[in-house]
PDB file of C-alpha atoms in Angstrom:
ATOM      1  CA  UNK H   1       4.203  19.280   3.933  1.00 79.00           C
ATOM      2  CA  UNK H   2       5.747  18.874   0.466  1.00 85.00           C
ATOM      3  CA  UNK H   3       9.475  18.825  -0.242  1.00 82.00           C
ATOM      4  CA  UNK H   4      11.136  21.033  -2.899  1.00 85.00           C
ATOM      5  CA  UNK H   5      10.913  18.193  -5.440  1.00 84.00           C
ATOM      6  CA  UNK H   6       7.133  17.913  -4.996  1.00 86.00           C
ATOM      7  CA  UNK H   7       7.026  14.773  -2.837  1.00 90.00           C
ATOM      8  CA  UNK H   8       4.969  14.516   0.341  1.00 91.00           C
ATOM      9  CA  UNK H   9       6.708  12.725   3.249  1.00 95.00           C
ATOM     10  CA  UNK H  10       4.728   9.659   4.177  1.00 96.00           C
ATOM     11  CA  UNK H  11       4.953   6.384   6.093  1.00 98.00           C
ATOM     12  CA  UNK H  12       3.822   2.950   4.960  1.00 98.00           C
ATOM     13  CA  UNK H  13       2.965   0.041   7.242  1.00 98.00           C
ATOM     14  CA  UNK H  14       3.309  -3.668   6.528  1.00 98.00           C
ATOM     15  CA  UNK H  15       1.506  -5.339   9.423  1.00 98.00           C
ATOM     16  CA  UNK H  16       2.385  -9.028   9.514  1.00 98.00           C
ATOM     17  CA  UNK H  17       0.640 -11.913  11.214  1.00 98.00           C
ATOM     18  CA  UNK H  18       3.178 -14.228  12.897  1.00 96.00           C
ATOM     19  CA  UNK H  19       2.488 -16.783  10.141  1.00 97.00           C
ATOM     20  CA  UNK H  20       3.836 -14.415   7.464  1.00 97.00           C
ATOM     21  CA  UNK H  21       0.579 -13.144   5.997  1.00 98.00           C
ATOM     22  CA  UNK H  22       0.100  -9.391   5.828  1.00 98.00           C
ATOM     23  CA  UNK H  23      -2.771  -7.020   6.572  1.00 98.00           C
ATOM     24  CA  UNK H  24      -4.552  -5.938   3.387  1.00 98.00           C
ATOM     25  CA  UNK H  25      -7.365  -3.387   3.599  1.00 97.00           C
ATOM     26  CA  UNK H  26     -10.042  -1.947   1.316  1.00 97.00           C
ATOM     27  CA  UNK H  27     -10.386   1.824   1.133  1.00 95.00           C
ATOM     28  CA  UNK H  28     -13.769   3.232   2.136  1.00 94.00           C
ATOM     29  CA  UNK H  29     -16.142   3.757  -0.812  1.00 85.00           C
ATOM     30  CA  UNK H  30     -13.544   2.486  -3.294  1.00 82.00           C
ATOM     31  CA  UNK H  31     -12.547  -0.810  -4.846  1.00 82.00           C
ATOM     32  CA  UNK H  32      -8.850  -0.260  -4.109  1.00 93.00           C
ATOM     33  CA  UNK H  33      -6.954  -2.317  -1.522  1.00 97.00           C
ATOM     34  CA  UNK H  34      -3.663  -1.288   0.038  1.00 97.00           C
ATOM     35  CA  UNK H  35      -1.394  -1.251   3.076  1.00 98.00           C
ATOM     36  CA  UNK H  36      -1.993   1.436   5.721  1.00 98.00           C
ATOM     37  CA  UNK H  37      -0.098   4.627   4.918  1.00 96.00           C
ATOM     38  CA  UNK H  38      -0.300   8.317   5.680  1.00 95.00           C
ATOM     39  CA  UNK H  39       1.416  11.677   5.634  1.00 94.00           C
ATOM     40  CA  UNK H  40       3.867  12.899   8.214  1.00 95.00           C
ATOM     41  CA  UNK H  41       3.334  16.070  10.217  1.00 94.00           C
ATOM     42  CA  UNK H  42       6.167  18.602  10.267  1.00 91.00           C
ATOM     43  CA  UNK H  43       6.968  17.873  13.924  1.00 94.00           C
ATOM     44  CA  UNK H  44       7.000  14.061  13.609  1.00 95.00           C
ATOM     45  CA  UNK H  45       9.705  11.497  13.070  1.00 96.00           C
ATOM     46  CA  UNK H  46       8.815   8.624  10.731  1.00 96.00           C
ATOM     47  CA  UNK H  47       8.404   6.319  13.748  1.00 97.00           C
ATOM     48  CA  UNK H  48       6.034   8.748  15.483  1.00 98.00           C
ATOM     49  CA  UNK H  49       4.023   9.181  12.295  1.00 97.00           C
ATOM     50  CA  UNK H  50       3.850   5.410  11.857  1.00 98.00           C
ATOM     51  CA  UNK H  51       2.383   4.866  15.333  1.00 98.00           C
ATOM     52  CA  UNK H  52      -0.163   7.661  14.790  1.00 97.00           C
ATOM     53  CA  UNK H  53      -1.236   6.275  11.417  1.00 97.00           C
ATOM     54  CA  UNK H  54      -1.358   2.757  12.847  1.00 98.00           C
ATOM     55  CA  UNK H  55      -3.783   3.913  15.530  1.00 97.00           C
ATOM     56  CA  UNK H  56      -5.920   5.985  13.146  1.00 96.00           C
ATOM     57  CA  UNK H  57      -6.207   3.367  10.405  1.00 97.00           C
ATOM     58  CA  UNK H  58      -6.153   0.047  12.271  1.00 97.00           C
ATOM     59  CA  UNK H  59      -6.934   0.884  15.917  1.00 97.00           C
ATOM     60  CA  UNK H  60      -3.703  -0.765  17.078  1.00 98.00           C
ATOM     61  CA  UNK H  61      -1.468   0.687  19.799  1.00 98.00           C
ATOM     62  CA  UNK H  62       2.318   0.299  20.212  1.00 98.00           C
ATOM     63  CA  UNK H  63       1.772  -2.530  22.698  1.00 98.00           C
ATOM     64  CA  UNK H  64      -0.106  -4.509  20.008  1.00 98.00           C
ATOM     65  CA  UNK H  65       2.865  -4.680  17.630  1.00 98.00           C
ATOM     66  CA  UNK H  66       6.604  -5.260  17.421  1.00 98.00           C
ATOM     67  CA  UNK H  67       8.700  -3.253  14.953  1.00 98.00           C
ATOM     68  CA  UNK H  68      10.775  -5.743  12.949  1.00 98.00           C
ATOM     69  CA  UNK H  69      12.387  -3.402  10.454  1.00 97.00           C
ATOM     70  CA  UNK H  70      12.193  -0.290   8.321  1.00 98.00           C
ATOM     71  CA  UNK H  71      13.493   0.867   4.954  1.00 97.00           C
ATOM     72  CA  UNK H  72      16.743   2.812   5.421  1.00 91.00           C
ATOM     73  CA  UNK H  73      15.682   5.793   3.342  1.00 89.00           C
ATOM     74  CA  UNK H  74      12.870   7.227   1.274  1.00 95.00           C
ATOM     75  CA  UNK H  75      11.095   5.178  -1.372  1.00 97.00           C
ATOM     76  CA  UNK H  76       9.238   7.307  -3.909  1.00 94.00           C
ATOM     77  CA  UNK H  77       6.309   6.933  -6.244  1.00 91.00           C
ATOM     78  CA  UNK H  78       4.707   9.445  -8.580  1.00 89.00           C
ATOM     79  CA  UNK H  79       0.989  10.076  -8.731  1.00 86.00           C
ATOM     80  CA  UNK H  80      -0.804   9.610 -12.047  1.00 80.00           C
ATOM     81  CA  UNK H  81      -1.364  12.893 -13.895  1.00 74.00           C
ATOM     82  CA  UNK H  82      -5.114  12.816 -13.191  1.00 67.00           C
ATOM     83  CA  UNK H  83      -4.438  12.829  -9.416  1.00 64.00           C
ATOM     84  CA  UNK H  84      -2.096  15.843  -9.360  1.00 71.00           C
ATOM     85  CA  UNK H  85      -3.856  18.993  -8.111  1.00 67.00           C
ATOM     86  CA  UNK H  86      -2.133  21.652 -10.163  1.00 66.00           C
ATOM     87  CA  UNK H  87      -4.175  24.551  -8.747  1.00 62.00           C
ATOM     88  CA  UNK H  88      -2.695  24.078  -5.254  1.00 64.00           C
ATOM     89  CA  UNK H  89      -0.008  26.532  -4.115  1.00 66.00           C
ATOM     90  CA  UNK H  90       2.432  23.654  -3.588  1.00 70.00           C
ATOM     91  CA  UNK H  91       1.998  20.946  -6.208  1.00 74.00           C
ATOM     92  CA  UNK H  92       2.401  17.378  -4.910  1.00 81.00           C
ATOM     93  CA  UNK H  93       3.622  15.015  -7.640  1.00 81.00           C
ATOM     94  CA  UNK H  94       3.977  11.952  -5.425  1.00 88.00           C
ATOM     95  CA  UNK H  95       4.898  10.435  -2.083  1.00 91.00           C
ATOM     96  CA  UNK H  96       8.245   9.667  -0.494  1.00 95.00           C
ATOM     97  CA  UNK H  97       7.855   6.963   2.118  1.00 97.00           C
ATOM     98  CA  UNK H  98       9.608   5.186   4.934  1.00 98.00           C
ATOM     99  CA  UNK H  99       8.154   1.689   5.248  1.00 98.00           C
ATOM    100  CA  UNK H 100       7.882  -0.243   8.511  1.00 98.00           C
ATOM    101  CA  UNK H 101       7.413  -3.964   9.046  1.00 98.00           C
ATOM    102  CA  UNK H 102       5.389  -4.740  12.181  1.00 98.00           C
ATOM    103  CA  UNK H 103       4.489  -8.076  13.716  1.00 98.00           C
ATOM    104  CA  UNK H 104       1.070  -8.307  15.329  1.00 98.00           C
ATOM    105  CA  UNK H 105       1.583  -9.285  18.970  1.00 98.00           C
ATOM    106  CA  UNK H 106      -1.933  -8.403  20.116  1.00 97.00           C
ATOM    107  CA  UNK H 107      -5.183 -10.101  19.172  1.00 97.00           C
ATOM    108  CA  UNK H 108      -7.096  -9.751  15.917  1.00 96.00           C
ATOM    109  CA  UNK H 109      -9.913  -8.306  18.028  1.00 96.00           C
ATOM    110  CA  UNK H 110      -7.611  -5.322  18.722  1.00 97.00           C
ATOM    111  CA  UNK H 111      -7.954  -4.314  15.073  1.00 97.00           C
ATOM    112  CA  UNK H 112     -10.538  -1.534  14.725  1.00 95.00           C
ATOM    113  CA  UNK H 113     -11.223   0.367  11.514  1.00 95.00           C
ATOM    114  CA  UNK H 114     -13.822   2.730  12.970  1.00 92.00           C
ATOM    115  CA  UNK H 115     -11.945   4.790  15.554  1.00 89.00           C
ATOM    116  CA  UNK H 116     -11.915   8.046  13.567  1.00 91.00           C
ATOM    117  CA  UNK H 117     -14.682  10.220  12.135  1.00 90.00           C
ATOM    118  CA  UNK H 118     -13.452   9.400   8.619  1.00 92.00           C
ATOM    119  CA  UNK H 119     -12.164   5.819   8.536  1.00 94.00           C
ATOM    120  CA  UNK H 120      -9.649   4.991   5.825  1.00 94.00           C
ATOM    121  CA  UNK H 121     -10.756   1.375   5.409  1.00 96.00           C
ATOM    122  CA  UNK H 122     -14.019  -0.574   5.604  1.00 95.00           C
ATOM    123  CA  UNK H 123     -12.745  -4.163   5.308  1.00 96.00           C
ATOM    124  CA  UNK H 124      -9.522  -6.093   5.803  1.00 97.00           C
ATOM    125  CA  UNK H 125      -8.040  -9.578   5.443  1.00 97.00           C
ATOM    126  CA  UNK H 126      -4.734 -11.426   5.691  1.00 98.00           C
ATOM    127  CA  UNK H 127      -2.977 -12.165   2.380  1.00 98.00           C
ATOM    128  CA  UNK H 128       0.266 -13.880   1.367  1.00 98.00           C
ATOM    129  CA  UNK H 129       3.363 -11.717   1.777  1.00 98.00           C
ATOM    130  CA  UNK H 130       3.934 -10.946  -1.928  1.00 97.00           C
ATOM    131  CA  UNK H 131       0.239 -10.730  -2.917  1.00 98.00           C
ATOM    132  CA  UNK H 132       0.039  -6.902  -2.623  1.00 98.00           C
ATOM    133  CA  UNK H 133       2.728  -6.322  -5.268  1.00 97.00           C
ATOM    134  CA  UNK H 134       0.434  -7.747  -7.943  1.00 96.00           C
ATOM    135  CA  UNK H 135      -2.833  -6.344  -6.590  1.00 96.00           C
ATOM    136  CA  UNK H 136      -2.220  -2.767  -5.501  1.00 96.00           C
ATOM    137  CA  UNK H 137      -3.056   0.040  -7.936  1.00 93.00           C
ATOM    138  CA  UNK H 138      -0.542   0.061 -10.807  1.00 93.00           C
ATOM    139  CA  UNK H 139       1.286   3.289  -9.953  1.00 93.00           C
ATOM    140  CA  UNK H 140       2.220   1.947  -6.482  1.00 95.00           C
ATOM    141  CA  UNK H 141       3.515  -1.449  -7.599  1.00 96.00           C
ATOM    142  CA  UNK H 142       7.146  -0.411  -7.895  1.00 95.00           C
ATOM    143  CA  UNK H 143       7.321   1.072  -4.412  1.00 97.00           C
ATOM    144  CA  UNK H 144       5.472  -1.924  -2.928  1.00 97.00           C
ATOM    145  CA  UNK H 145       7.955  -4.294  -4.574  1.00 97.00           C
ATOM    146  CA  UNK H 146      10.912  -2.279  -3.266  1.00 97.00           C
ATOM    147  CA  UNK H 147       9.521  -2.058   0.268  1.00 98.00           C
ATOM    148  CA  UNK H 148       8.660  -5.757   0.499  1.00 98.00           C
ATOM    149  CA  UNK H 149      12.002  -6.853  -0.964  1.00 97.00           C
ATOM    150  CA  UNK H 150      13.808  -4.806   1.662  1.00 97.00           C
ATOM    151  CA  UNK H 151      11.604  -6.026   4.545  1.00 98.00           C
ATOM    152  CA  UNK H 152      11.406  -9.689   3.477  1.00 97.00           C
ATOM    153  CA  UNK H 153      14.555 -10.863   5.318  1.00 97.00           C
ATOM    154  CA  UNK H 154      13.204  -9.589   8.664  1.00 97.00           C
ATOM    155  CA  UNK H 155       9.801 -11.134   7.910  1.00 98.00           C
ATOM    156  CA  UNK H 156      11.461 -14.432   6.992  1.00 97.00           C
ATOM    157  CA  UNK H 157      13.272 -14.567  10.349  1.00 96.00           C
ATOM    158  CA  UNK H 158       9.894 -14.526  12.122  1.00 95.00           C
ATOM    159  CA  UNK H 159       7.651 -16.503   9.765  1.00 96.00           C
ATOM    160  CA  UNK H 160      10.104 -18.783   7.966  1.00 95.00           C
ATOM    161  CA  UNK H 161      11.196 -19.226   4.367  1.00 94.00           C
ATOM    162  CA  UNK H 162       8.029 -21.060   3.298  1.00 94.00           C
ATOM    163  CA  UNK H 163       5.787 -18.202   4.446  1.00 95.00           C
ATOM    164  CA  UNK H 164       8.027 -15.539   2.911  1.00 95.00           C
ATOM    165  CA  UNK H 165       9.687 -17.137  -0.119  1.00 94.00           C
ATOM    166  CA  UNK H 166      12.301 -15.375  -2.211  1.00 89.00           C
ATOM    167  CA  UNK H 167      10.646 -12.773  -4.441  1.00 81.00           C
ATOM    168  CA  UNK H 168       9.967 -13.405  -8.081  1.00 67.00           C
ATOM    169  CA  UNK H 169      10.904 -11.057 -10.917  1.00 62.00           C
ATOM    170  CA  UNK H 170      10.045  -7.398 -10.559  1.00 56.00           C
ATOM    171  CA  UNK H 171       6.467  -6.664 -11.659  1.00 49.00           C
ATOM    172  CA  UNK H 172       5.855  -4.989 -14.995  1.00 52.00           C
ATOM    173  CA  UNK H 173       3.420  -2.126 -14.234  1.00 48.00           C
ATOM    174  CA  UNK H 174       1.823  -2.458 -17.659  1.00 49.00           C
ATOM    175  CA  UNK H 175       1.508  -6.218 -17.616  1.00 46.00           C
ATOM    176  CA  UNK H 176      -2.055  -6.320 -16.294  1.00 44.00           C
ATOM    177  CA  UNK H 177      -3.470  -3.674 -18.593  1.00 44.00           C
ATOM    178  CA  UNK H 178      -6.238  -4.915 -20.900  1.00 43.00           C
ATOM    179  CA  UNK H 179      -4.890  -5.999 -24.251  1.00 42.00           C
ATOM    180  CA  UNK H 180      -6.625  -5.151 -27.468  1.00 42.00           C
ATOM    181  CA  UNK H 181      -7.087  -8.133 -29.719  1.00 42.00           C
ATOM    182  CA  UNK H 182      -6.948  -7.725 -33.464  1.00 38.00           C
ATOM    183  CA  UNK H 183     -10.416  -7.159 -34.842  1.00 43.00           C
ATOM    184  CA  UNK H 184     -10.966  -7.378 -38.588  1.00 43.00           C
ATOM    185  CA  UNK H 185     -12.580  -4.329 -40.210  1.00 43.00           C
ATOM    186  CA  UNK H 186     -16.346  -4.440 -39.978  1.00 45.00           C
ATOM    187  CA  UNK H 187     -16.463  -6.734 -36.930  1.00 41.00           C
ATOM    188  CA  UNK H 188     -18.397  -4.157 -34.936  1.00 40.00           C
ATOM    189  CA  UNK H 189     -20.883  -3.704 -37.745  1.00 40.00           C
ATOM    190  CA  UNK H 190     -21.611  -7.438 -37.623  1.00 39.00           C
ATOM    191  CA  UNK H 191     -22.741  -7.026 -34.028  1.00 41.00           C
ATOM    192  CA  UNK H 192     -19.781  -8.798 -32.447  1.00 39.00           C
ATOM    193  CA  UNK H 193     -18.334  -7.519 -29.181  1.00 35.00           C
ATOM    194  CA  UNK H 194     -14.790  -7.919 -28.034  1.00 36.00           C
ATOM    195  CA  UNK H 195     -14.632  -8.500 -24.269  1.00 34.00           C
ATOM    196  CA  UNK H 196     -10.944  -7.567 -24.249  1.00 36.00           C
ATOM    197  CA  UNK H 197     -11.783  -4.038 -25.424  1.00 35.00           C
ATOM    198  CA  UNK H 198     -15.044  -3.382 -23.514  1.00 35.00           C
TER     199      UNK H 198
END
């Protein structure tokens, strides 16, 4: 399902430990880490899609979590050009998401990544609340920052201000790109290597 603007409706899940840390998972066969997320079916509400994705990607059931909050509308991000499948009948240029903040009320042993034939994740850990904004793939950083800023007050009510401090400045998506250092002409010919470029 893709809307007329080319965005696929999607839900994102911030699963929080009562101490304020959040669930951070590694995608199968990839180096990328992210929050659970997934597309909505045409007959689903965002809440229904969230519970389905929660079960598929983490093994958790509604009785294992408490919904603390949700973003009031869609948050959007665009896919990088290399990820857009232009030969498809309907071209998807990005995702529009409703984000949910959940508190884990079950046990860590309730978390299961292997309940489907094609698991989304192969490893997970708890990280500080704002950690994902700086460590998710660059093109998702803006939407992660927006979602966490909106959900932080509800998280703070549960975990406290020390666990969920006020956010810092908005991340610059290009800030972590490798920088090229000046290299005088002929440096390569002298056999020198520049670790900032390689």
